[in-house]
Amino acid sequence: MNNLVQSPSIPLTLQDRQWVQRLVVQSGCQGEKLRRLIPNLLAVRAIAHWLDIYDIAYDWSSSYSTQPLLHLGEEVADLLLSGLGRLECRGISPQQQTVQFSPESWSDRLGYVVVEINADLTTGRLLGCVEQVSAAPLTKEMLQPPDFLFGLIAQAELQKAQSSVANTIENGLRTAASVIHQWLTTAQEQAWQMAEFYLLEPSFSPVRSANTIERIIDKLHSAGSEAARQRLIITLGEVVKPEDAASVVRELTQIIDQTGDEDTRWLAAGTLARIEPRHPQAAHRLQKTIGAELNLADTALNLLIALMPAPDQTINGSIELKTANQQQSLPPGTRLTLLSAENEFIDEIAVTGDQTPGKNLLKIGLTIDPGTNFRIRVTVGGESITEDIQL
């Protein structure tokens, strides 16, 4: 049981008692319900005074305890801590050894506080608190010290901060994803076509059973190399059925959030797009076949753009130039250049004449702000073509 040092005494003023009197009269409560309501409301006032000492904000107007008619049907005596949750308060007499909380207060509460109210209603002694209650009565010995309440408040503040960060990230992803989808629609009207992210073969082709997805996910968690993980991600995308979608989406988003390998992140986000195209973390890839404009005879080139939403509302981009036939090489001197909309140089990669064997892929990564326009230029010999991209 808490000792007197641990249980601070809190003066209850005439104003406190008048506030309680007005509420109980307006509530219309009588008999036993009225007998319990008065100390409970005084406990609310005592806790408010105690919180004032530590500059912990609360909201009278949104607390259930300030609504008179509510007390006719429910036994509630809460104090809403702004943005954190409700403290449910109970007042007991010095002789009372147990306290009961009614079912309507068993959930949606930050914590439960017990205050001992003296006989002349001029002092409340904060006995302690608990985080959860049930149908069983609480004895005084079961209460945590009053300082335990600071831990509950700190935990709620941390959860609030984490929720705020999560909401910011979610909003950022959705903003970026919306821009990507708008561009996908426009680009496909300009000869761009959807392209897969798969550069590897699936890890295996299992005979589907009730636990196929679980087995693949287990293998993912124990994979010994990044290449093995990537093949298993592809396998998930190949064998998933509608009934598996929720668990696979959950696994893929965890990989996107946690992996340190960029290729794995892109592959997971691209696989996610196959399952849930509108997911805010899905990556999309478009390609356009070029070559005739560059006088390459029988060599066809594919220009690819992949876009993936980022949590800060930006878009991660990947631009690739590759031969349509993987057995062919890009001509020496081929250049892939990234320019601003005003033709200012940003980045470039090229095939040099001394590269043996010849390269069949050029790739540039970039970070894009929504609303940014840029240009992609492909140059072979003395010929070049330019694609304008508007996001």
GROMACS .gro file of C-alpha atoms in nm:
model
  391
    1MET     CA    1   0.000   0.000   0.000
    2ASN     CA    2   0.125   0.352  -0.074
    3ASN     CA    3   0.253   0.549   0.226
    4LEU     CA    4   0.169   0.913   0.296
    5VAL     CA    5   0.487   1.041   0.132
    6GLN     CA    6   0.397   0.857  -0.187
    7SER     CA    7   0.035   0.975  -0.172
    8PRO     CA    8   0.023   1.354  -0.209
    9SER     CA    9  -0.262   1.547  -0.052
   10ILE     CA   10  -0.448   1.780  -0.285
   11PRO     CA   11  -0.669   2.061  -0.145
   12LEU     CA   12  -1.026   2.071  -0.273
   13THR     CA   13  -1.165   2.424  -0.286
   14LEU     CA   14  -1.513   2.569  -0.248
   15GLN     CA   15  -1.513   2.619  -0.624
   16ASP     CA   16  -1.446   2.246  -0.669
   17ARG     CA   17  -1.739   2.153  -0.445
   18GLN     CA   18  -1.971   2.402  -0.618
   19TRP     CA   19  -1.871   2.257  -0.958
   20VAL     CA   20  -1.958   1.908  -0.835
   21GLN     CA   21  -2.287   2.028  -0.687
   22ARG     CA   22  -2.398   2.185  -1.015
   23LEU     CA   23  -2.319   1.868  -1.208
   24VAL     CA   24  -2.495   1.630  -0.971
   25VAL     CA   25  -2.806   1.850  -0.961
   26GLN     CA   26  -2.816   1.870  -1.341
   27SER     CA   27  -2.760   1.495  -1.370
   28GLY     CA   28  -3.071   1.403  -1.177
   29CYS     CA   29  -2.890   1.115  -1.002
   30GLN     CA   30  -3.028   0.992  -0.671
   31GLY     CA   31  -2.962   0.728  -0.410
   32GLU     CA   32  -2.661   0.502  -0.446
   33LYS     CA   33  -2.570   0.645  -0.786
   34LEU     CA   34  -2.553   0.995  -0.635
   35ARG     CA   35  -2.353   0.868  -0.335
   36ARG     CA   36  -2.082   0.735  -0.571
   37LEU     CA   37  -2.093   1.024  -0.816
   38ILE     CA   38  -1.995   1.298  -0.568
   39PRO     CA   39  -1.655   1.151  -0.460
   40ASN     CA   40  -1.582   1.043  -0.815
   41LEU     CA   41  -1.624   1.398  -0.948
   42LEU     CA   42  -1.419   1.536  -0.659
   43ALA     CA   43  -1.148   1.288  -0.758
   44VAL     CA   44  -1.155   1.434  -1.109
   45ARG     CA   45  -1.102   1.785  -0.967
   46ALA     CA   46  -0.819   1.661  -0.744
   47ILE     CA   47  -0.640   1.497  -1.037
   48ALA     CA   48  -0.682   1.816  -1.243
   49HIS     CA   49  -0.510   2.015  -0.966
   50TRP     CA   50  -0.230   1.759  -0.948
   51LEU     CA   51  -0.176   1.776  -1.325
   52ASP     CA   52  -0.168   2.157  -1.307
   53ILE     CA   53   0.143   2.133  -1.089
   54TYR     CA   54   0.327   1.957  -1.370
   55ASP     CA   55   0.178   2.162  -1.657
   56ILE     CA   56   0.008   1.857  -1.805
   57ALA     CA   57  -0.278   1.978  -2.024
   58TYR     CA   58  -0.631   1.844  -2.003
   59ASP     CA   59  -0.961   1.923  -2.174
   60TRP     CA   60  -1.262   1.981  -1.948
   61SER     CA   61  -1.515   2.033  -2.224
   62SER     CA   62  -1.439   1.700  -2.395
   63SER     CA   63  -1.433   1.493  -2.076
   64TYR     CA   64  -1.734   1.265  -2.030
   65SER     CA   65  -1.749   1.361  -1.662
   66THR     CA   66  -1.864   1.715  -1.749
   67GLN     CA   67  -2.177   1.590  -1.929
   68PRO     CA   68  -2.452   1.579  -1.661
   69LEU     CA   69  -2.705   1.358  -1.837
   70LEU     CA   70  -2.442   1.094  -1.910
   71HIS     CA   71  -2.420   1.014  -1.539
   72LEU     CA   72  -2.779   0.888  -1.530
   73GLY     CA   73  -2.688   0.589  -1.746
   74GLU     CA   74  -2.315   0.535  -1.693
   75GLU     CA   75  -2.067   0.555  -1.410
   76VAL     CA   76  -1.784   0.753  -1.564
   77ALA     CA   77  -1.554   1.011  -1.406
   78ASP     CA   78  -1.286   1.080  -1.662
   79LEU     CA   79  -1.043   1.360  -1.736
   80LEU     CA   80  -0.928   1.387  -2.096
   81LEU     CA   81  -0.557   1.460  -2.140
   82SER     CA   82  -0.534   1.653  -2.463
   83GLY     CA   83  -0.422   1.426  -2.745
   84LEU     CA   84  -0.320   1.142  -2.510
   85GLY     CA   85  -0.626   0.971  -2.364
   86ARG     CA   86  -0.868   0.962  -2.073
   87LEU     CA   87  -0.783   0.913  -1.707
   88GLU     CA   88  -1.069   0.743  -1.523
   89CYS     CA   89  -1.092   0.867  -1.164
   90ARG     CA   90  -1.252   0.712  -0.859
   91GLY     CA   91  -1.298   0.870  -0.517
   92ILE     CA   92  -1.318   0.652  -0.207
   93SER     CA   93  -1.354   0.718   0.166
   94PRO     CA   94  -1.064   0.662   0.411
   95GLN     CA   95  -1.241   0.352   0.543
   96GLN     CA   96  -1.296   0.198   0.199
   97GLN     CA   97  -1.045  -0.076   0.111
   98THR     CA   98  -1.154  -0.165  -0.242
   99VAL     CA   99  -1.273   0.021  -0.550
  100GLN     CA  100  -1.472  -0.099  -0.849
  101PHE     CA  101  -1.465   0.037  -1.204
  102SER     CA  102  -1.781  -0.008  -1.412
  103PRO     CA  103  -1.769  -0.192  -1.751
  104GLU     CA  104  -1.824   0.125  -1.954
  105SER     CA  105  -1.479   0.245  -1.845
  106TRP     CA  106  -1.284  -0.078  -1.901
  107SER     CA  107  -1.152   0.034  -2.240
  108ASP     CA  108  -1.050   0.358  -2.413
  109ARG     CA  109  -0.863   0.474  -2.103
  110LEU     CA  110  -0.506   0.588  -2.052
  111GLY     CA  111  -0.514   0.475  -1.690
  112TYR     CA  112  -0.723   0.447  -1.375
  113VAL     CA  113  -0.660   0.670  -1.072
  114VAL     CA  114  -0.787   0.633  -0.717
  115VAL     CA  115  -0.820   0.933  -0.483
  116GLU     CA  116  -0.910   0.914  -0.113
  117ILE     CA  117  -1.159   1.191  -0.028
  118ASN     CA  118  -1.173   1.301   0.337
  119ALA     CA  119  -1.503   1.323   0.525
  120ASP     CA  120  -1.555   1.701   0.490
  121LEU     CA  121  -1.466   1.692   0.115
  122THR     CA  122  -1.179   1.938   0.152
  123THR     CA  123  -0.885   1.714   0.063
  124GLY     CA  124  -0.808   1.441  -0.185
  125ARG     CA  125  -0.514   1.206  -0.131
  126LEU     CA  126  -0.381   1.048  -0.450
  127LEU     CA  127  -0.343   0.681  -0.357
  128GLY     CA  128  -0.218   0.549  -0.689
  129CYS     CA  129  -0.319   0.416  -1.027
  130VAL     CA  130  -0.320   0.116  -1.259
  131GLU     CA  131  -0.303   0.081  -1.634
  132GLN     CA  132  -0.593  -0.166  -1.677
  133VAL     CA  133  -0.893  -0.286  -1.480
  134SER     CA  134  -1.147  -0.566  -1.502
  135ALA     CA  135  -1.456  -0.691  -1.321
  136ALA     CA  136  -1.251  -0.776  -1.011
  137PRO     CA  137  -1.237  -0.505  -0.740
  138LEU     CA  138  -0.907  -0.329  -0.682
  139THR     CA  139  -0.761  -0.318  -0.332
  140LYS     CA  140  -0.539  -0.034  -0.217
  141GLU     CA  141  -0.243  -0.272  -0.212
  142MET     CA  142  -0.286  -0.338  -0.585
  143LEU     CA  143  -0.234   0.026  -0.681
  144GLN     CA  144   0.089   0.147  -0.837
  145PRO     CA  145   0.246   0.459  -0.678
  146PRO     CA  146   0.120   0.794  -0.812
  147ASP     CA  147   0.444   0.847  -1.005
  148PHE     CA  148   0.346   0.548  -1.219
  149LEU     CA  149   0.103   0.786  -1.387
  150PHE     CA  150   0.398   0.980  -1.533
  151GLY     CA  151   0.509   0.661  -1.709
  152LEU     CA  152   0.162   0.613  -1.859
  153ILE     CA  153   0.160   0.971  -1.982
  154ALA     CA  154   0.511   0.942  -2.127
  155GLN     CA  155   0.414   0.620  -2.305
  156ALA     CA  156   0.107   0.790  -2.454
  157GLU     CA  157   0.317   1.086  -2.569
  158LEU     CA  158   0.563   0.848  -2.738
  159GLN     CA  159   0.281   0.664  -2.914
  160LYS     CA  160   0.136   0.996  -3.026
  161ALA     CA  161   0.472   1.104  -3.167
  162GLN     CA  162   0.519   0.771  -3.343
  163SER     CA  163   0.167   0.793  -3.484
  164SER     CA  164   0.238   1.144  -3.609
  165VAL     CA  165   0.555   1.025  -3.782
  166ALA     CA  166   0.370   0.727  -3.930
  167ASN     CA  167   0.095   0.956  -4.061
  168THR     CA  168   0.352   1.190  -4.212
  169ILE     CA  169   0.522   0.899  -4.386
  170GLU     CA  170   0.191   0.758  -4.507
  171ASN     CA  171   0.083   1.096  -4.643
  172GLY     CA  172   0.418   1.140  -4.814
  173LEU     CA  173   0.395   0.800  -4.980
  174ARG     CA  174   0.039   0.860  -5.096
  175THR     CA  175   0.127   1.200  -5.242
  176ALA     CA  176   0.418   1.053  -5.437
  177ALA     CA  177   0.213   0.750  -5.544
  178SER     CA  178  -0.063   0.975  -5.677
  179VAL     CA  179   0.186   1.163  -5.895
  180ILE     CA  180   0.327   0.836  -6.028
  181HIS     CA  181  -0.016   0.704  -6.123
  182GLN     CA  182  -0.103   1.024  -6.304
  183TRP     CA  183   0.217   0.995  -6.505
  184LEU     CA  184   0.153   0.626  -6.580
  185THR     CA  185  -0.178   0.714  -6.739
  186THR     CA  186  -0.028   0.992  -6.951
  187ALA     CA  187   0.284   0.798  -7.052
  188GLN     CA  188   0.092   0.496  -7.176
  189GLU     CA  189  -0.081   0.729  -7.421
  190GLN     CA  190   0.264   0.815  -7.558
  191ALA     CA  191   0.387   0.468  -7.656
  192TRP     CA  192   0.526   0.375  -7.314
  193GLN     CA  193   0.435   0.023  -7.199
  194MET     CA  194   0.427  -0.145  -6.860
  195ALA     CA  195   0.740  -0.348  -6.787
  196GLU     CA  196   0.826  -0.610  -6.526
  197PHE     CA  197   1.098  -0.569  -6.265
  198TYR     CA  198   1.195  -0.935  -6.282
  199LEU     CA  199   1.554  -0.984  -6.390
  200LEU     CA  200   1.582  -1.328  -6.231
  201GLU     CA  201   1.391  -1.653  -6.245
  202PRO     CA  202   1.168  -1.756  -5.954
  203SER     CA  203   1.341  -1.951  -5.679
  204PHE     CA  204   1.123  -2.256  -5.735
  205SER     CA  205   0.779  -2.347  -5.863
  206PRO     CA  206   0.609  -2.513  -5.567
  207VAL     CA  207   0.299  -2.723  -5.588
  208ARG     CA  208   0.048  -2.500  -5.416
  209SER     CA  209  -0.089  -2.619  -5.087
  210ALA     CA  210  -0.258  -2.459  -4.789
  211ASN     CA  211   0.074  -2.336  -4.649
  212THR     CA  212   0.267  -2.254  -4.967
  213ILE     CA  213   0.291  -1.882  -4.892
  214GLU     CA  214   0.397  -1.949  -4.532
  215ARG     CA  215   0.675  -2.179  -4.653
  216ILE     CA  216   0.805  -1.919  -4.899
  217ILE     CA  217   0.798  -1.646  -4.633
  218ASP     CA  218   0.985  -1.875  -4.392
  219LYS     CA  219   1.249  -1.930  -4.660
  220LEU     CA  220   1.271  -1.553  -4.712
  221HIS     CA  221   1.349  -1.500  -4.344
  222SER     CA  222   1.626  -1.758  -4.349
  223ALA     CA  223   1.769  -1.688  -4.697
  224GLY     CA  224   2.147  -1.696  -4.698
  225SER     CA  225   2.207  -1.439  -4.972
  226GLU     CA  226   2.044  -1.135  -5.128
  227ALA     CA  227   2.009  -1.319  -5.461
  228ALA     CA  228   1.817  -1.597  -5.284
  229ARG     CA  229   1.588  -1.340  -5.121
  230GLN     CA  230   1.523  -1.175  -5.455
  231ARG     CA  231   1.427  -1.503  -5.619
  232LEU     CA  232   1.191  -1.580  -5.333
  233ILE     CA  233   1.030  -1.235  -5.370
  234ILE     CA  234   0.970  -1.315  -5.736
  235THR     CA  235   0.824  -1.652  -5.636
  236LEU     CA  236   0.578  -1.478  -5.403
  237GLY     CA  237   0.461  -1.262  -5.691
  238GLU     CA  238   0.418  -1.566  -5.916
  239VAL     CA  239   0.220  -1.793  -5.681
  240VAL     CA  240   0.014  -1.548  -5.472
  241LYS     CA  241  -0.364  -1.591  -5.480
  242PRO     CA  242  -0.628  -1.340  -5.367
  243GLU     CA  243  -0.666  -1.516  -5.034
  244ASP     CA  244  -0.291  -1.477  -4.972
  245ALA     CA  245  -0.269  -1.112  -5.072
  246ALA     CA  246  -0.287  -0.956  -4.724
  247SER     CA  247   0.001  -1.161  -4.578
  248VAL     CA  248   0.217  -1.119  -4.890
  249VAL     CA  249   0.159  -0.742  -4.903
  250ARG     CA  250   0.253  -0.722  -4.535
  251GLU     CA  251   0.576  -0.916  -4.599
  252LEU     CA  252   0.671  -0.707  -4.902
  253THR     CA  253   0.614  -0.375  -4.723
  254GLN     CA  254   0.834  -0.493  -4.437
  255ILE     CA  255   1.109  -0.574  -4.685
  256ILE     CA  256   1.072  -0.231  -4.849
  257ASP     CA  257   1.095  -0.060  -4.510
  258GLN     CA  258   1.382  -0.266  -4.369
  259THR     CA  259   1.615  -0.387  -4.643
  260GLY     CA  260   1.944  -0.213  -4.699
  261ASP     CA  261   1.978  -0.349  -5.053
  262GLU     CA  262   1.839  -0.115  -5.319
  263ASP     CA  263   1.786  -0.389  -5.579
  264THR     CA  264   1.584  -0.590  -5.327
  265ARG     CA  265   1.379  -0.283  -5.235
  266TRP     CA  266   1.295  -0.213  -5.599
  267LEU     CA  267   1.208  -0.577  -5.662
  268ALA     CA  268   0.983  -0.596  -5.355
  269ALA     CA  269   0.808  -0.271  -5.453
  270GLY     CA  270   0.766  -0.394  -5.811
  271THR     CA  271   0.625  -0.726  -5.691
  272LEU     CA  272   0.390  -0.533  -5.464
  273ALA     CA  273   0.260  -0.348  -5.772
  274ARG     CA  274   0.162  -0.681  -5.930
  275ILE     CA  275  -0.051  -0.769  -5.628
  276GLU     CA  276  -0.186  -0.429  -5.523
  277PRO     CA  277  -0.113  -0.170  -5.795
  278ARG     CA  278  -0.257   0.122  -5.597
  279HIS     CA  279  -0.055   0.049  -5.282
  280PRO     CA  280   0.131   0.366  -5.175
  281GLN     CA  281   0.465   0.181  -5.168
  282ALA     CA  282   0.431   0.005  -5.503
  283ALA     CA  283   0.689   0.076  -5.773
  284HIS     CA  284   0.600   0.091  -6.141
  285ARG     CA  285   0.815   0.052  -6.448
  286LEU     CA  286   0.749   0.163  -6.805
  287GLN     CA  287   0.953   0.103  -7.118
  288LYS     CA  288   0.969   0.235  -7.472
  289THR     CA  289   1.148   0.067  -7.762
  290ILE     CA  290   1.374   0.299  -7.958
  291GLY     CA  291   1.639   0.249  -8.226
  292ALA     CA  292   1.489   0.339  -8.562
  293GLU     CA  293   1.549   0.707  -8.487
  294LEU     CA  294   1.916   0.632  -8.414
  295ASN     CA  295   1.991   0.438  -8.735
  296LEU     CA  296   2.085   0.121  -8.544
  297ALA     CA  297   1.970  -0.120  -8.814
  298ASP     CA  298   1.881  -0.447  -8.639
  299THR     CA  299   1.968  -0.331  -8.286
  300ALA     CA  300   1.665  -0.232  -8.080
  301LEU     CA  301   1.707  -0.046  -7.754
  302ASN     CA  302   1.469  -0.030  -7.461
  303LEU     CA  303   1.446   0.286  -7.255
  304LEU     CA  304   1.298   0.214  -6.911
  305ILE     CA  305   1.180   0.438  -6.630
  306ALA     CA  306   1.100   0.297  -6.284
  307LEU     CA  307   0.937   0.512  -6.016
  308MET     CA  308   0.891   0.435  -5.647
  309PRO     CA  309   0.724   0.659  -5.384
  310ALA     CA  310   0.942   0.782  -5.097
  311PRO     CA  311   0.820   0.870  -4.744
  312ASP     CA  312   0.923   1.238  -4.779
  313GLN     CA  313   0.686   1.296  -5.077
  314THR     CA  314   0.972   1.263  -5.324
  315ILE     CA  315   0.995   0.991  -5.588
  316ASN     CA  316   1.285   0.753  -5.631
  317GLY     CA  317   1.360   0.706  -6.000
  318SER     CA  318   1.570   0.468  -6.205
  319ILE     CA  319   1.639   0.526  -6.576
  320GLU     CA  320   1.782   0.240  -6.781
  321LEU     CA  321   1.892   0.197  -7.139
  322LYS     CA  322   1.942  -0.164  -7.248
  323THR     CA  323   1.945  -0.378  -7.558
  324ALA     CA  324   1.619  -0.556  -7.633
  325ASN     CA  325   1.826  -0.864  -7.716
  326GLN     CA  326   2.037  -0.939  -7.409
  327GLN     CA  327   2.296  -1.111  -7.629
  328GLN     CA  328   2.373  -0.782  -7.804
  329SER     CA  329   2.584  -0.497  -7.667
  330LEU     CA  330   2.523  -0.128  -7.671
  331PRO     CA  331   2.723   0.044  -7.945
  332PRO     CA  332   3.047   0.209  -7.824
  333GLY     CA  333   2.991   0.574  -7.742
  334THR     CA  334   2.627   0.527  -7.646
  335ARG     CA  335   2.534   0.789  -7.387
  336LEU     CA  336   2.241   0.812  -7.148
  337THR     CA  337   2.206   1.171  -7.029
  338LEU     CA  338   1.976   1.324  -6.769
  339LEU     CA  339   1.888   1.691  -6.818
  340SER     CA  340   1.664   1.945  -6.653
  341ALA     CA  341   1.363   2.078  -6.843
  342GLU     CA  342   1.584   2.376  -6.932
  343ASN     CA  343   1.854   2.143  -7.078
  344GLU     CA  344   2.087   2.185  -6.782
  345PHE     CA  345   2.314   1.885  -6.734
  346ILE     CA  346   2.234   1.661  -6.433
  347ASP     CA  347   2.402   1.326  -6.492
  348GLU     CA  348   2.536   1.101  -6.766
  349ILE     CA  349   2.669   0.750  -6.818
  350ALA     CA  350   2.827   0.618  -7.138
  351VAL     CA  351   2.972   0.308  -7.304
  352THR     CA  352   3.341   0.360  -7.356
  353GLY     CA  353   3.529   0.193  -7.639
  354ASP     CA  354   3.761   0.000  -7.407
  355GLN     CA  355   3.488  -0.196  -7.226
  356THR     CA  356   3.521  -0.568  -7.299
  357PRO     CA  357   3.289  -0.745  -7.318
  358GLY     CA  358   3.053  -0.473  -7.432
  359LYS     CA  359   2.790  -0.338  -7.197
  360ASN     CA  360   2.423  -0.403  -7.258
  361LEU     CA  361   2.289  -0.176  -6.983
  362LEU     CA  362   2.328   0.187  -6.875
  363LYS     CA  363   2.153   0.304  -6.559
  364ILE     CA  364   2.103   0.635  -6.374
  365GLY     CA  365   1.931   0.675  -6.038
  366LEU     CA  366   1.766   0.999  -5.927
  367THR     CA  367   1.538   1.156  -5.671
  368ILE     CA  368   1.247   1.356  -5.810
  369ASP     CA  369   1.023   1.618  -5.651
  370PRO     CA  370   0.660   1.590  -5.768
  371GLY     CA  371   0.593   1.858  -6.028
  372THR     CA  372   0.947   1.836  -6.165
  373ASN     CA  373   1.003   1.811  -6.539
  374PHE     CA  374   1.321   1.659  -6.677
  375ARG     CA  375   1.461   1.522  -7.001
  376ILE     CA  376   1.626   1.193  -7.094
  377ARG     CA  377   1.860   1.198  -7.393
  378VAL     CA  378   1.996   0.889  -7.567
  379THR     CA  379   2.289   0.948  -7.800
  380VAL     CA  380   2.447   0.695  -8.039
  381GLY     CA  381   2.714   0.824  -8.274
  382GLY     CA  382   2.594   1.154  -8.413
  383GLU     CA  383   2.224   1.080  -8.357
  384SER     CA  384   2.019   1.145  -8.043
  385ILE     CA  385   1.661   1.136  -7.925
  386THR     CA  386   1.513   1.317  -7.625
  387GLU     CA  387   1.220   1.215  -7.406
  388ASP     CA  388   1.048   1.482  -7.196
  389ILE     CA  389   0.916   1.352  -6.863
  390GLN     CA  390   0.661   1.554  -6.668
  391LEU     CA  391   0.574   1.439  -6.317
   0.00000   0.00000   0.00000
